Short mmCIF file of C-alpha atoms in Angstrom, two decimals:
data_model
loop_
_atom_site.label_atom_id
_atom_site.label_comp_id
_atom_site.label_asym_id
_atom_site.label_seq_id
_atom_site.Cartn_x
_atom_site.Cartn_y
_atom_site.Cartn_z
CA UNK A 1 12.19 -21.46 18.34
CA UNK A 2 13.91 -22.23 15.04
CA UNK A 3 12.21 -20.60 12.11
CA UNK A 4 12.16 -22.34 8.75
CA UNK A 5 11.29 -20.19 5.77
CA UNK A 6 12.30 -19.49 2.22
CA UNK A 7 15.16 -16.96 2.06
CA UNK A 8 16.02 -17.03 -1.64
CA UNK A 9 14.35 -14.04 -3.32
CA UNK A 10 14.02 -15.69 -6.71
CA UNK A 11 12.55 -18.85 -5.17
CA UNK A 12 10.05 -16.68 -3.27
CA UNK A 13 8.99 -14.97 -6.49
CA UNK A 14 8.80 -18.24 -8.38
CA UNK A 15 6.70 -19.96 -5.71
CA UNK A 16 4.45 -16.92 -5.34
CA UNK A 17 3.66 -16.66 -9.02
CA UNK A 18 3.18 -20.39 -9.24
CA UNK A 19 0.63 -20.34 -6.39
CA UNK A 20 -1.18 -17.43 -8.01
CA UNK A 21 -1.30 -19.23 -11.37
CA UNK A 22 -2.62 -22.36 -9.66
CA UNK A 23 -5.28 -20.69 -7.58
CA UNK A 24 -6.49 -17.68 -9.55
CA UNK A 25 -9.02 -18.07 -12.32
CA UNK A 26 -7.73 -15.78 -15.06
CA UNK A 27 -10.07 -17.09 -17.72
CA UNK A 28 -12.15 -13.91 -17.74
CA UNK A 29 -9.12 -11.93 -18.91
CA UNK A 30 -7.42 -11.75 -22.31
CA UNK A 31 -4.20 -13.74 -22.35
CA UNK A 32 -2.01 -10.67 -22.66
CA UNK A 33 -3.33 -9.28 -19.39
CA UNK A 34 -2.56 -12.44 -17.40
CA UNK A 35 0.96 -11.36 -16.35
CA UNK A 36 -0.41 -8.05 -15.10
CA UNK A 37 -3.24 -9.71 -13.19
CA UNK A 38 -0.75 -12.12 -11.63
CA UNK A 39 1.35 -9.19 -10.38
CA UNK A 40 -1.68 -7.38 -9.01
CA UNK A 41 -2.76 -10.52 -7.14
CA UNK A 42 0.79 -10.99 -5.89
CA UNK A 43 0.78 -7.44 -4.52
CA UNK A 44 -2.36 -7.88 -2.41
CA UNK A 45 -2.52 -11.58 -1.56
CA UNK A 46 -6.03 -11.98 -2.98
CA UNK A 47 -6.76 -14.37 -5.83
CA UNK A 48 -10.29 -13.12 -6.51
CA UNK A 49 -9.33 -9.91 -8.31
CA UNK A 50 -9.75 -10.99 -11.96
CA UNK A 51 -13.53 -10.65 -12.13
CA UNK A 52 -13.26 -7.10 -10.76
CA UNK A 53 -10.61 -5.96 -13.23
CA UNK A 54 -11.67 -3.61 -15.99
CA UNK A 55 -9.54 -2.48 -18.91
CA UNK A 56 -9.69 -0.81 -22.28
CA UNK A 57 -8.47 -2.77 -25.30
CA UNK A 58 -5.99 -0.01 -25.92
CA UNK A 59 -4.25 -0.07 -22.55
CA UNK A 60 -1.28 -2.32 -23.34
CA UNK A 61 -0.34 -0.51 -26.53
CA UNK A 62 -0.79 2.82 -24.82
CA UNK A 63 1.45 1.70 -21.95
CA UNK A 64 4.15 0.37 -24.24
CA UNK A 65 4.22 3.59 -26.24
CA UNK A 66 4.20 5.77 -23.16
CA UNK A 67 7.02 3.96 -21.40
CA UNK A 68 9.05 3.83 -24.60
CA UNK A 69 8.66 7.60 -24.87
CA UNK A 70 9.81 8.00 -21.26
CA UNK A 71 6.45 9.48 -20.34
CA UNK A 72 6.45 10.66 -16.73
CA UNK A 73 4.55 8.57 -14.19
CA UNK A 74 2.20 10.81 -12.20
CA UNK A 75 1.15 9.36 -8.82
CA UNK A 76 -1.55 10.56 -6.43
CA UNK A 77 0.43 9.69 -3.28
CA UNK A 78 4.04 9.15 -2.26
CA UNK A 79 3.24 5.54 -1.37
CA UNK A 80 2.56 4.77 -5.04
CA UNK A 81 5.72 6.59 -6.12
CA UNK A 82 7.77 4.58 -3.62
CA UNK A 83 6.27 1.27 -4.74
CA UNK A 84 7.47 1.76 -8.30
CA UNK A 85 10.65 -0.14 -9.10
CA UNK A 86 12.72 2.55 -10.81
CA UNK A 87 15.02 0.06 -12.49
CA UNK A 88 12.02 -1.24 -14.47
CA UNK A 89 11.46 2.14 -16.06
CA UNK A 90 13.54 3.39 -18.98
CA UNK A 91 16.43 5.52 -17.69
CA UNK A 92 15.36 9.13 -17.45
CA UNK A 93 11.71 8.41 -16.67
CA UNK A 94 10.36 10.74 -13.99
CA UNK A 95 8.08 9.57 -11.21
CA UNK A 96 6.14 12.55 -9.91
CA UNK A 97 3.90 13.14 -6.90
CA UNK A 98 2.69 16.69 -6.32
CA UNK A 99 0.57 16.01 -3.23
CA UNK A 100 3.11 17.49 -0.84
CA UNK A 101 3.91 20.51 -2.99
CA UNK A 102 3.67 23.66 -0.89
CA UNK A 103 1.05 25.20 -3.17
CA UNK A 104 -1.43 22.34 -2.80
CA UNK A 105 -3.02 23.32 0.51
CA UNK A 106 -3.92 26.85 -0.70
CA UNK A 107 -5.05 25.51 -4.05
CA UNK A 108 -7.38 22.99 -2.37
CA UNK A 109 -8.88 25.75 -0.23
CA UNK A 110 -9.29 27.98 -3.27
CA UNK A 111 -10.95 25.23 -5.33
CA UNK A 112 -13.06 23.93 -2.44
CA UNK A 113 -11.78 20.40 -2.79
CA UNK A 114 -9.34 17.92 -1.33
CA UNK A 115 -5.56 18.24 -1.49
CA UNK A 116 -5.59 15.05 -3.57
CA UNK A 117 -7.73 16.72 -6.21
CA UNK A 118 -5.84 20.02 -6.08
CA UNK A 119 -2.56 18.18 -6.65
CA UNK A 120 -3.81 17.27 -10.15
CA UNK A 121 -3.70 20.98 -11.05
CA UNK A 122 0.06 20.84 -10.63
CA UNK A 123 0.37 17.98 -13.13
CA UNK A 124 -0.74 20.21 -15.98
CA UNK A 125 2.62 20.74 -17.69
CA UNK A 126 3.39 17.03 -17.70
CA UNK A 127 -0.06 15.46 -18.04
CA UNK A 128 -0.29 15.16 -21.83
CA UNK A 129 0.79 11.61 -22.70
CA UNK A 130 1.71 10.72 -19.12
CA UNK A 131 1.09 7.50 -17.22
CA UNK A 132 -1.26 8.28 -14.32
CA UNK A 133 -1.32 5.90 -11.33
CA UNK A 134 -3.98 6.49 -8.69
CA UNK A 135 -3.72 4.26 -5.63
CA UNK A 136 -5.51 6.17 -2.96
CA UNK A 137 -7.83 9.07 -3.60
CA UNK A 138 -11.11 8.95 -5.53
CA UNK A 139 -11.04 12.75 -5.74
CA UNK A 140 -7.76 12.62 -7.70
CA UNK A 141 -9.43 10.45 -10.31
CA UNK A 142 -12.63 12.49 -10.42
CA UNK A 143 -10.72 15.77 -10.72
CA UNK A 144 -8.54 14.36 -13.50
CA UNK A 145 -11.65 13.32 -15.44
CA UNK A 146 -13.09 16.80 -14.91
CA UNK A 147 -10.00 18.51 -16.26
CA UNK A 148 -10.07 16.26 -19.34
CA UNK A 149 -13.81 16.90 -19.80
CA UNK A 150 -13.14 20.62 -19.85
CA UNK A 151 -10.51 20.28 -22.55
CA UNK A 152 -7.38 19.79 -20.48
CA UNK A 153 -4.39 17.63 -21.34
CA UNK A 154 -4.97 13.89 -21.78
CA UNK A 155 -2.69 11.28 -20.27
CA UNK A 156 -1.65 8.22 -22.26
CA UNK A 157 -3.37 5.91 -19.79
CA UNK A 158 -4.81 5.83 -16.28
CA UNK A 159 -4.29 3.08 -13.74
CA UNK A 160 -7.28 3.40 -11.42
CA UNK A 161 -6.90 1.87 -7.97
CA UNK A 162 -8.46 4.24 -5.45
CA UNK A 163 -9.51 2.42 -2.30
CA UNK A 164 -12.25 2.89 0.25
CA UNK A 165 -15.86 3.58 1.00
CA UNK A 166 -16.65 7.06 -0.28
CA UNK A 167 -16.27 7.59 -4.00
CA UNK A 168 -13.70 4.89 -4.73
CA UNK A 169 -16.01 2.53 -6.64
CA UNK A 170 -17.78 5.48 -8.26
CA UNK A 171 -14.56 7.14 -9.42
CA UNK A 172 -13.41 3.91 -11.04
CA UNK A 173 -16.79 3.43 -12.73
CA UNK A 174 -16.42 6.95 -14.11
CA UNK A 175 -12.98 6.07 -15.46
CA UNK A 176 -14.27 2.84 -16.99
CA UNK A 177 -17.14 4.71 -18.66
CA UNK A 178 -15.01 7.67 -19.74
CA UNK A 179 -16.13 9.11 -23.09
CA UNK A 180 -12.67 10.47 -23.93
CA UNK A 181 -11.19 7.26 -25.33
CA UNK A 182 -8.83 7.30 -22.36
CA UNK A 183 -7.01 3.95 -22.04
CA UNK A 184 -7.29 2.46 -18.55
CA UNK A 185 -6.83 -0.46 -16.21
CA UNK A 186 -8.86 -0.42 -13.00
CA UNK A 187 -10.17 -2.54 -10.17
CA UNK A 188 -13.91 -2.14 -9.65
CA UNK A 189 -15.34 -1.72 -6.18
CA UNK A 190 -13.89 -0.62 -2.87
CA UNK A 191 -10.61 -2.48 -3.03
CA UNK A 192 -7.46 -1.00 -4.48
CA UNK A 193 -4.50 0.77 -2.97
CA UNK A 194 -1.01 2.06 -3.53
CA UNK A 195 0.55 -1.38 -3.76
CA UNK A 196 -1.75 -2.37 -6.61
CA UNK A 197 -1.27 0.92 -8.45
CA UNK A 198 2.50 0.54 -8.17
CA UNK A 199 2.32 -3.12 -9.20
CA UNK A 200 0.35 -2.12 -12.29
CA UNK A 201 3.09 0.35 -13.25
CA UNK A 202 5.80 -2.21 -12.58
CA UNK A 203 4.00 -4.89 -14.58
CA UNK A 204 3.30 -2.64 -17.56
CA UNK A 205 6.68 -0.93 -17.55
CA UNK A 206 8.50 -3.43 -19.70
CA UNK A 207 6.03 -5.97 -20.98
CA UNK A 208 7.85 -7.90 -18.31
CA UNK A 209 8.26 -11.60 -18.07
CA UNK A 210 6.53 -12.24 -14.76
CA UNK A 211 9.46 -14.04 -13.17
CA UNK A 212 11.88 -11.19 -13.68
CA UNK B 1 -20.16 14.44 -18.21
CA UNK B 2 -20.64 16.28 -14.93
CA UNK B 3 -19.17 14.42 -12.00
CA UNK B 4 -20.85 14.64 -8.63
CA UNK B 5 -18.78 13.56 -5.66
CA UNK B 6 -17.90 14.55 -2.14
CA UNK B 7 -15.05 17.07 -2.07
CA UNK B 8 -14.93 18.00 1.61
CA UNK B 9 -12.14 16.02 3.28
CA UNK B 10 -13.75 15.93 6.70
CA UNK B 11 -17.10 14.83 5.24
CA UNK B 12 -15.28 12.07 3.34
CA UNK B 13 -13.65 10.84 6.56
CA UNK B 14 -16.89 11.10 8.51
CA UNK B 15 -18.88 9.18 5.91
CA UNK B 16 -16.16 6.56 5.53
CA UNK B 17 -15.91 5.81 9.22
CA UNK B 18 -19.69 5.78 9.50
CA UNK B 19 -20.00 3.20 6.70
CA UNK B 20 -17.30 1.06 8.30
CA UNK B 21 -19.03 1.24 11.70
CA UNK B 22 -22.34 0.28 10.07
CA UNK B 23 -21.04 -2.60 8.01
CA UNK B 24 -18.17 -4.14 9.95
CA UNK B 25 -18.81 -6.56 12.78
CA UNK B 26 -16.31 -5.51 15.44
CA UNK B 27 -17.87 -7.65 18.18
CA UNK B 28 -14.96 -10.10 18.17
CA UNK B 29 -12.60 -7.31 19.25
CA UNK B 30 -12.16 -5.60 22.61
CA UNK B 31 -13.75 -2.15 22.64
CA UNK B 32 -10.42 -0.35 22.85
CA UNK B 33 -9.26 -1.89 19.58
CA UNK B 34 -12.34 -0.76 17.65
CA UNK B 35 -10.87 2.58 16.50
CA UNK B 36 -7.78 0.80 15.24
CA UNK B 37 -9.80 -1.84 13.40
CA UNK B 38 -11.91 0.91 11.84
CA UNK B 39 -8.78 2.62 10.51
CA UNK B 40 -7.38 -0.64 9.15
CA UNK B 41 -10.65 -1.36 7.35
CA UNK B 42 -10.71 2.20 6.04
CA UNK B 43 -7.21 1.74 4.63
CA UNK B 44 -8.07 -1.33 2.57
CA UNK B 45 -11.78 -1.06 1.78
CA UNK B 46 -12.57 -4.48 3.27
CA UNK B 47 -14.97 -4.87 6.17
CA UNK B 48 -14.16 -8.51 6.89
CA UNK B 49 -10.83 -7.92 8.63
CA UNK B 50 -11.88 -8.16 12.30
CA UNK B 51 -12.01 -11.95 12.55
CA UNK B 52 -8.48 -12.14 11.10
CA UNK B 53 -6.97 -9.61 13.49
CA UNK B 54 -4.72 -10.89 16.25
CA UNK B 55 -3.29 -8.87 19.13
CA UNK B 56 -1.59 -9.17 22.46
CA UNK B 57 -3.33 -7.68 25.49
CA UNK B 58 -0.27 -5.54 26.01
CA UNK B 59 -0.18 -3.88 22.61
CA UNK B 60 -2.04 -0.64 23.39
CA UNK B 61 -0.07 0.13 26.55
CA UNK B 62 3.15 -0.76 24.78
CA UNK B 63 2.26 1.55 21.89
CA UNK B 64 1.31 4.44 24.16
CA UNK B 65 4.55 4.15 26.12
CA UNK B 66 6.65 3.81 23.00
CA UNK B 67 5.16 6.81 21.22
CA UNK B 68 5.35 8.90 24.39
CA UNK B 69 9.04 8.04 24.61
CA UNK B 70 9.52 9.07 20.96
CA UNK B 71 10.56 5.56 20.07
CA UNK B 72 11.65 5.35 16.45
CA UNK B 73 9.30 3.69 13.98
CA UNK B 74 11.19 1.05 11.98
CA UNK B 75 9.58 0.14 8.66
CA UNK B 76 10.39 -2.71 6.29
CA UNK B 77 9.72 -0.70 3.13
CA UNK B 78 9.60 2.93 2.04
CA UNK B 79 5.90 2.58 1.23
CA UNK B 80 5.13 2.05 4.93
CA UNK B 81 7.34 4.97 5.93
CA UNK B 82 5.55 7.20 3.42
CA UNK B 83 2.10 6.15 4.62
CA UNK B 84 2.80 7.34 8.16
CA UNK B 85 1.31 10.73 8.93
CA UNK B 86 4.27 12.47 10.55
CA UNK B 87 2.10 15.09 12.25
CA UNK B 88 0.47 12.31 14.29
CA UNK B 89 3.80 11.36 15.84
CA UNK B 90 5.35 13.31 18.70
CA UNK B 91 7.79 15.89 17.34
CA UNK B 92 11.24 14.39 17.04
CA UNK B 93 10.06 10.85 16.34
CA UNK B 94 12.15 9.19 13.64
CA UNK B 95 10.66 7.02 10.91
CA UNK B 96 13.36 4.72 9.60
CA UNK B 97 13.63 2.39 6.62
CA UNK B 98 17.00 0.74 6.01
CA UNK B 99 16.00 -1.32 2.96
CA UNK B 100 17.73 0.98 0.51
CA UNK B 101 20.87 1.44 2.60
CA UNK B 102 23.93 0.79 0.45
CA UNK B 103 25.17 -1.95 2.75
CA UNK B 104 22.03 -4.09 2.45
CA UNK B 105 22.75 -5.83 -0.83
CA UNK B 106 26.16 -7.11 0.33
CA UNK B 107 24.75 -8.05 3.71
CA UNK B 108 21.96 -10.07 2.12
CA UNK B 109 24.46 -11.93 -0.04
CA UNK B 110 26.68 -12.58 2.98
CA UNK B 111 23.78 -13.84 5.11
CA UNK B 112 22.20 -15.83 2.29
CA UNK B 113 18.86 -14.13 2.67
CA UNK B 114 16.67 -11.41 1.21
CA UNK B 115 17.44 -7.70 1.29
CA UNK B 116 14.31 -7.31 3.42
CA UNK B 117 15.76 -9.61 6.07
CA UNK B 118 19.26 -8.14 5.85
CA UNK B 119 17.84 -4.64 6.40
CA UNK B 120 16.84 -5.72 9.93
CA UNK B 121 20.55 -6.05 10.77
CA UNK B 122 20.87 -2.30 10.29
CA UNK B 123 18.10 -1.61 12.83
CA UNK B 124 20.24 -2.94 15.66
CA UNK B 125 21.19 0.35 17.30
CA UNK B 126 17.61 1.56 17.35
CA UNK B 127 15.65 -1.65 17.79
CA UNK B 128 15.39 -1.79 21.58
CA UNK B 129 12.03 -0.27 22.51
CA UNK B 130 11.18 0.69 18.92
CA UNK B 131 7.87 0.43 17.08
CA UNK B 132 8.31 -2.04 14.21
CA UNK B 133 5.88 -1.85 11.28
CA UNK B 134 6.10 -4.61 8.67
CA UNK B 135 3.88 -4.12 5.63
CA UNK B 136 5.50 -6.17 2.96
CA UNK B 137 8.12 -8.81 3.61
CA UNK B 138 7.62 -12.03 5.58
CA UNK B 139 11.41 -12.42 5.73
CA UNK B 140 11.72 -9.12 7.63
CA UNK B 141 9.40 -10.47 10.30
CA UNK B 142 11.05 -13.90 10.45
CA UNK B 143 14.53 -12.39 10.65
CA UNK B 144 13.45 -10.02 13.41
CA UNK B 145 12.07 -12.95 15.43
CA UNK B 146 15.34 -14.80 14.87
CA UNK B 147 17.45 -11.93 16.15
CA UNK B 148 15.27 -11.66 19.25
CA UNK B 149 15.45 -15.44 19.76
CA UNK B 150 19.22 -15.24 19.74
CA UNK B 151 19.26 -12.56 22.42
CA UNK B 152 19.11 -9.42 20.28
CA UNK B 153 17.34 -6.17 21.13
CA UNK B 154 13.57 -6.30 21.65
CA UNK B 155 11.23 -3.74 20.13
CA UNK B 156 8.35 -2.30 22.15
CA UNK B 157 5.82 -3.77 19.75
CA UNK B 158 5.49 -5.23 16.28
CA UNK B 159 2.78 -4.42 13.76
CA UNK B 160 2.68 -7.47 11.51
CA UNK B 161 1.15 -6.95 8.07
CA UNK B 162 3.28 -8.84 5.53
CA UNK B 163 1.27 -9.70 2.44
CA UNK B 164 1.37 -12.51 -0.07
CA UNK B 165 1.60 -16.19 -0.79
CA UNK B 166 4.98 -17.40 0.46
CA UNK B 167 5.61 -17.02 4.17
CA UNK B 168 3.27 -14.12 4.90
CA UNK B 169 0.69 -16.10 6.88
CA UNK B 170 3.43 -18.20 8.51
CA UNK B 171 5.48 -15.18 9.58
CA UNK B 172 2.45 -13.61 11.21
CA UNK B 173 1.59 -16.89 12.96
CA UNK B 174 5.16 -16.93 14.29
CA UNK B 175 4.72 -13.38 15.59
CA UNK B 176 1.39 -14.25 17.19
CA UNK B 177 2.91 -17.29 18.89
CA UNK B 178 6.13 -15.53 19.86
CA UNK B 179 7.48 -16.77 23.22
CA UNK B 180 9.27 -13.49 23.97
CA UNK B 181 6.30 -11.60 25.39
CA UNK B 182 6.57 -9.31 22.39
CA UNK B 183 3.45 -7.10 22.08
CA UNK B 184 1.89 -7.25 18.62
CA UNK B 185 -0.99 -6.48 16.34
CA UNK B 186 -1.26 -8.54 13.16
CA UNK B 187 -3.58 -9.63 10.39
CA UNK B 188 -3.65 -13.40 9.93
CA UNK B 189 -3.47 -14.93 6.47
CA UNK B 190 -2.26 -13.65 3.14
CA UNK B 191 -3.72 -10.19 3.27
CA UNK B 192 -1.81 -7.22 4.63
CA UNK B 193 0.26 -4.51 3.04
CA UNK B 194 1.97 -1.20 3.52
CA UNK B 195 -1.24 0.78 3.78
CA UNK B 196 -2.45 -1.35 6.69
CA UNK B 197 0.91 -1.24 8.47
CA UNK B 198 0.98 2.54 8.13
CA UNK B 199 -2.66 2.83 9.21
CA UNK B 200 -1.84 0.80 12.34
CA UNK B 201 0.96 3.22 13.20
CA UNK B 202 -1.27 6.22 12.51
CA UNK B 203 -4.11 4.80 14.60
CA UNK B 204 -1.91 3.87 17.55
CA UNK B 205 0.19 7.01 17.48
CA UNK B 206 -1.96 9.14 19.68
CA UNK B 207 -4.79 7.02 21.02
CA UNK B 208 -6.49 9.03 18.35
CA UNK B 209 -10.08 9.95 18.11
CA UNK B 210 -10.99 8.28 14.85
CA UNK B 211 -12.43 11.40 13.21
CA UNK B 212 -9.29 13.46 13.68
#
């Protein structure tokens, strides 16, 4: 068979974003979040995300400041870290994932929790003012909120996209209702994932024009 | 606030799979694909996947043979490679992603296509009998089908999970209708992604009991 398909990367992007703009109803979102919503939809192929998005009014300013200050991006899993387009971040910005650090397994056993939660303990030095992107584990998000509740360092913002059936929706609700004034962007419910968390970082990283 | 949530990893898995089994209608799938469908659903938080799944009757045998032979796993993007649980694969199995190879950018320019398609050209030596996992780019899948159509090496099976609005559904339809007798598992439509492609590899890697 002869296969006919679009091979020009910029045409693919252009057509994709145009389809998303045509089909997705973004009217529930403030104008300045539209480009970010478009990128999130683009990352997952689903146009019905907007009504499930939740955000704090402070999230865009917080993101701009954080990226300008070369705040590190702390990720719960390597998949998120590898979905981030490094060239979008200011030179010298670190992308960090501690999940596979050798100390995590012992730490998880010691704390009686998951490795994903224990990995947050190893963020401590870099957590103040950081960009946190959670694309997989509800326990990462819960444990982060616990450390903040007990007086620990506060990140600049949290991108909350844990996925799944046990704790994902609840962890994002807890983020959305956080009493710490913590800026956030999150997708309510069971959906989420590394691709969306990475897309959120990529979209926020430069106040990007969406066709870039 | 005090956060209450499940912290025991095996309880989280058990509860997750139990919710999926309760809520998802797997009756459209052959029994032997149920564990794989459960893992795919678990990876994305969406119980309505089964009716969109497509597979060849040969895919399970092909996967078992391939993994037993330590066939390499060829991934379109690093996110897929990093979602694969290496301990599930037989020792000595390679997980390969050529997208960031230095030669890819030139090759893409030369071929007039995307980097994702050009990266397939660098699989050549390892493609025969390999496990191919596509979690992002429709052009990877189309280009692979083209190389097979023109007499190139044939992988043992293809896991087709490109995501998005331009070519994703079409590339998976082309895989599903492939006239090469190529074993496959794929998700029709726009949905897909690295997490699903990796989950498919993880699920197939050992004919796994789903609670492992």
